[in-house]
Tab-separated table of C-alpha atoms in Angstrom:
chain	number	residue	atom	x	y	z
O	1	MET	CA	25.128	72.500	-36.308
O	2	ILE	CA	22.215	70.962	-34.329
O	3	THR	CA	20.049	73.709	-32.886
O	4	TYR	CA	18.120	73.714	-29.647
O	5	LYS	CA	14.849	73.764	-31.629
O	6	LYS	CA	15.891	70.664	-33.624
O	7	LEU	CA	16.569	68.789	-30.371
O	8	THR	CA	13.343	69.889	-28.764
O	9	LEU	CA	10.973	68.579	-31.456
O	10	PRO	CA	12.026	64.879	-31.191
O	11	ILE	CA	11.907	65.073	-27.402
O	12	LEU	CA	8.398	66.558	-27.469
O	13	PHE	CA	7.299	63.873	-29.929
O	14	PHE	CA	8.715	61.144	-27.663
O	15	LEU	CA	6.962	62.609	-24.586
O	16	LEU	CA	3.637	62.796	-26.428
O	17	ILE	CA	3.913	59.173	-27.523
O	18	SER	CA	4.804	58.087	-23.955
O	19	PHE	CA	1.938	60.071	-22.452
O	20	SER	CA	-0.546	58.642	-24.967
O	21	ALA	CA	0.640	55.098	-24.236
O	22	ASN	CA	0.304	55.612	-20.486
O	23	ALA	CA	-3.160	57.121	-20.888
O	24	LEU	CA	-4.226	54.228	-23.085
O	25	GLU	CA	-2.879	51.747	-20.549
O	26	LEU	CA	-5.021	53.326	-17.835
O	27	LYS	CA	-8.156	52.877	-19.943
O	28	ILE	CA	-7.527	49.231	-20.803
O	29	PRO	CA	-8.816	46.836	-18.073
O	30	LYS	CA	-5.948	45.092	-16.370
O	31	LEU	CA	-5.697	41.330	-16.434
O	32	GLY	CA	-5.849	41.547	-12.658
O	33	LYS	CA	-9.476	40.382	-12.761
O	34	LYS	CA	-8.153	36.862	-13.285
O	35	GLY	CA	-6.215	37.232	-10.056
O	36	ASP	CA	-9.400	38.391	-8.319
O	37	LEU	CA	-11.242	35.367	-9.687
O	38	LYS	CA	-8.532	33.024	-8.486
O	39	GLY	CA	-8.602	34.565	-5.004
O	40	ALA	CA	-12.405	34.556	-4.772
O	41	LYS	CA	-12.510	30.939	-5.926
O	42	LEU	CA	-9.840	29.887	-3.440
O	43	ASN	CA	-11.630	31.602	-0.536
O	44	PHE	CA	-14.912	29.909	-1.397
O	45	THR	CA	-13.628	26.421	-2.144
O	46	LYS	CA	-11.453	26.290	0.968
O	47	ILE	CA	-14.452	26.944	3.220
O	48	PHE	CA	-16.916	24.929	1.143
O	49	PHE	CA	-14.921	21.712	0.989
O	50	GLU	CA	-13.861	21.794	4.633
O	51	SER	CA	-17.411	22.523	5.825
O	52	SER	CA	-19.079	20.021	3.504
O	53	ILE	CA	-16.695	17.199	4.400
O	54	ASN	CA	-17.394	17.800	8.095
O	55	TYR	CA	-21.130	17.905	7.423
O	56	LEU	CA	-20.970	14.707	5.351
O	57	GLU	CA	-19.001	12.993	8.125
O	58	ALA	CA	-21.720	13.998	10.594
O	59	GLN	CA	-24.380	12.622	8.265
O	60	TYR	CA	-22.454	9.380	7.791
O	61	HIS	CA	-22.293	8.719	11.530
O	62	LEU	CA	-25.943	9.689	11.953
O	63	PHE	CA	-27.056	7.248	9.279
O	64	ASN	CA	-25.105	4.531	11.094
O	65	ALA	CA	-26.744	5.555	14.369
O	66	LEU	CA	-30.200	5.395	12.790
O	67	GLU	CA	-29.377	2.118	11.021
O	68	MET	CA	-29.880	3.674	7.588
O	69	ASN	CA	-27.155	1.561	6.011
O	70	ASP	CA	-27.750	2.343	2.333
O	71	GLU	CA	-27.573	6.068	3.028
O	72	ALA	CA	-24.434	5.580	5.141
O	73	ASN	CA	-22.687	3.676	2.322
O	74	LYS	CA	-23.663	6.307	-0.252
O	75	THR	CA	-22.372	9.081	2.007
O	76	LYS	CA	-19.056	7.298	2.604
O	77	LYS	CA	-18.524	7.044	-1.165
O	78	SER	CA	-19.290	10.734	-1.517
O	79	ILE	CA	-16.791	11.641	1.224
O	80	ASP	CA	-14.076	9.638	-0.539
O	81	PHE	CA	-14.899	11.286	-3.880
O	82	VAL	CA	-14.919	14.828	-2.482
O	83	LYS	CA	-11.646	14.306	-0.608
O	84	ASP	CA	-9.871	12.999	-3.713
O	85	LYS	CA	-8.272	16.045	-5.359
O	86	LYS	CA	-7.573	14.006	-8.480
O	87	ASN	CA	-11.260	14.425	-9.298
O	88	LYS	CA	-12.316	17.619	-11.074
O	89	GLU	CA	-13.026	20.427	-8.642
O	90	GLY	CA	-16.422	21.227	-10.167
O	91	LYS	CA	-17.518	17.591	-9.889
O	92	ARG	CA	-16.367	17.424	-6.271
O	93	LEU	CA	-18.340	20.599	-5.601
O	94	THR	CA	-21.607	19.337	-7.111
O	95	ASN	CA	-21.179	15.909	-5.522
O	96	ALA	CA	-20.756	17.366	-2.028
O	97	PHE	CA	-23.596	19.838	-2.519
O	98	THR	CA	-26.082	17.312	-3.933
O	99	THR	CA	-25.283	14.481	-1.528
O	100	SER	CA	-25.325	16.601	1.633
O	101	SER	CA	-28.553	18.327	0.515
O	102	GLU	CA	-30.305	15.009	-0.120
O	103	ASN	CA	-28.965	13.683	3.183
O	104	SER	CA	-30.320	16.711	5.034
O	105	THR	CA	-33.837	15.899	3.837
O	106	ALA	CA	-33.488	12.235	4.833
O	107	ILE	CA	-32.038	13.058	8.265
O	108	GLU	CA	-34.651	15.699	8.995
O	109	GLY	CA	-37.402	13.181	8.291
O	110	ALA	CA	-35.723	10.502	10.405
O	111	LEU	CA	-35.009	12.716	13.415
O	112	ILE	CA	-38.518	14.130	13.587
O	113	LYS	CA	-39.681	10.605	14.336
O	114	GLU	CA	-38.857	9.730	17.917
O	115	LYS	CA	-36.619	6.682	17.786
O	116	SER	CA	-34.719	4.964	20.561
O	117	LEU	CA	-31.090	4.121	19.933
O	118	SER	CA	-29.047	1.072	20.780
O	119	ALA	CA	-25.843	1.508	22.777
O	120	GLU	CA	-23.904	1.213	19.515
O	121	GLY	CA	-26.259	3.720	17.893
O	122	LYS	CA	-25.542	6.247	20.632
O	123	VAL	CA	-21.811	5.861	20.015
O	124	HIS	CA	-22.288	6.656	16.310
O	125	TYR	CA	-24.573	9.561	17.176
O	126	ALA	CA	-21.991	10.991	19.579
O	127	LYS	CA	-19.361	10.805	16.825
O	128	SER	CA	-21.538	12.936	14.572
O	129	LEU	CA	-21.832	15.900	16.939
O	130	PRO	CA	-18.351	17.484	16.638
O	131	TYR	CA	-18.501	17.161	12.840
O	132	ALA	CA	-21.965	18.726	12.702
O	133	ILE	CA	-20.963	21.729	14.831
O	134	LYS	CA	-17.672	22.306	13.016
O	135	GLY	CA	-19.359	21.977	9.632
O	136	LEU	CA	-22.007	24.531	10.557
O	137	ILE	CA	-19.486	27.007	12.016
O	138	LEU	CA	-17.650	26.988	8.680
O	139	MET	CA	-20.824	27.021	6.585
O	140	ILE	CA	-22.003	30.270	8.137
O	141	GLU	CA	-19.050	31.945	6.392
O	142	LEU	CA	-20.109	30.653	2.956
O	143	PRO	CA	-22.860	33.037	1.700
O	144	PRO	CA	-20.703	36.188	1.349
O	145	GLU	CA	-17.870	34.193	-0.229
O	146	ALA	CA	-20.308	32.523	-2.642
O	147	ASN	CA	-21.760	35.890	-3.624
O	148	GLN	CA	-18.301	37.399	-4.132
O	149	LEU	CA	-17.261	34.521	-6.386
O	150	LEU	CA	-20.524	34.648	-8.358
O	151	GLN	CA	-20.173	38.386	-8.988
O	152	THR	CA	-16.548	37.923	-10.041
O	153	ILE	CA	-17.525	35.207	-12.515
O	154	LYS	CA	-20.270	37.412	-13.964
O	155	ALA	CA	-17.698	40.167	-14.518
O	156	ASP	CA	-15.496	37.799	-16.520
O	157	PRO	CA	-17.505	36.104	-19.325
O	158	THR	CA	-14.633	33.763	-20.204
O	159	ALA	CA	-14.688	32.348	-16.662
O	160	ALA	CA	-18.340	31.317	-16.979
O	161	LEU	CA	-17.425	28.835	-19.703
O	162	SER	CA	-15.075	26.886	-17.443
O	163	MET	CA	-17.056	27.224	-14.202
O	164	ALA	CA	-20.495	25.899	-15.132
O	165	ASP	CA	-20.648	23.656	-12.040
O	166	PHE	CA	-19.903	26.614	-9.768
O	167	ILE	CA	-22.570	28.741	-11.439
O	168	LYS	CA	-25.172	26.043	-10.690
O	169	VAL	CA	-24.255	25.792	-7.003
O	170	LEU	CA	-23.350	29.344	-5.947
O	171	PRO	CA	-26.875	30.867	-6.072
O	172	GLU	CA	-28.135	27.966	-3.922
O	173	ILE	CA	-25.644	28.478	-1.087
O	174	PRO	CA	-27.858	30.687	1.179
O	175	GLY	CA	-30.627	28.055	1.122
O	176	TYR	CA	-28.063	25.281	1.588
O	177	VAL	CA	-26.700	26.938	4.737
O	178	SER	CA	-30.183	27.680	6.078
O	179	SER	CA	-31.149	24.018	5.651
O	180	ALA	CA	-27.949	22.879	7.380
O	181	GLN	CA	-28.653	25.181	10.350
O	182	LYS	CA	-32.102	23.639	10.725
O	183	VAL	CA	-30.802	20.072	10.464
O	184	VAL	CA	-27.868	20.605	12.834
O	185	THR	CA	-30.290	22.060	15.380
O	186	LEU	CA	-32.400	18.893	15.012
O	187	ILE	CA	-29.269	16.754	15.386
O	188	VAL	CA	-28.306	18.486	18.631
O	189	THR	CA	-31.797	18.526	20.152
O	190	GLY	CA	-32.182	14.888	19.080
O	191	ALA	CA	-28.946	14.018	20.853
O	192	LYS	CA	-30.206	15.633	24.041
O	193	SER	CA	-33.588	13.869	23.970
O	194	ARG	CA	-31.863	10.542	23.260
O	195	GLU	CA	-29.330	11.115	26.073
O	196	VAL	CA	-26.325	10.928	23.762
O	197	GLU	CA	-22.904	11.689	25.222
O	198	GLY	CA	-21.661	15.136	24.243
O	199	ALA	CA	-25.168	16.561	23.746
O	200	ASP	CA	-24.677	19.245	26.406
O	201	ASP	CA	-21.421	20.481	24.876
O	202	ALA	CA	-22.989	20.515	21.420
O	203	THR	CA	-25.982	22.442	22.739
O	204	LYS	CA	-23.700	25.036	24.275
O	205	ALA	CA	-21.628	25.351	21.080
O	206	LEU	CA	-24.780	25.735	18.993
O	207	GLY	CA	-26.065	28.427	21.289
O	208	GLU	CA	-22.869	30.439	20.789
O	209	LEU	CA	-23.281	30.618	17.014
C-alpha cells in the first residue's frame, strides 16, 4: 500500500526543484537586453538618417547657390550613398556624419562672407531653407537617443564588437547638433540679408524651436 508519507516526499522534492529553478531564472539576466538594444538603435537611426538627409539636402542646394560646385557634387554623392539601404548601416552613418560636419564648416565660412547671389542662386538658396529647418527640428531630438543607445551598447559587450561605427559617432552627437544649430541660424539670417524667398517663414520657424 502507498502511504500518504510516501506520496508527500516526491511532491516536496518536485516543488523544491521547481522553486530552485524559478529562483535561478530570476537571477540570470534575461536576453531582453538585445531587444532593448534593437529598440534603442532603431529610435536613433530613424531620427539620425531622416535629419541628416534633410541637412545634406540643404547643404547641397546652398553649395549650388554659392557656386561651390565641387562641394555640391560631393554632397550629392553622399546623399545617394546614405539613402541606399544596400550599403552597411554603420558606413551610411559615418558617411552622413562626416560629410555634413565638413560641409557645416565650409558653409559657415562661406556665409560669413557677404556675397550677392544671382537670380538662379537665390532659387537654390530658397530650396535649401525647408530642408535646413526640418533637419534641425529632427536633430534636436538626437542627443537623448544617442545617449540611450550608447549606454545600451556599453551594457552589452558583445554589441560593441559589431557597432564600432556607432561608438565613434554617438559621443559626438551633442557637438554635431550644436554646430548644426549655429549653421542653420546662419543660413536663415543669410537668406534674410540676401532677400531670398521664404526667409521670413524660415525665420519664424527657427524662432519657434
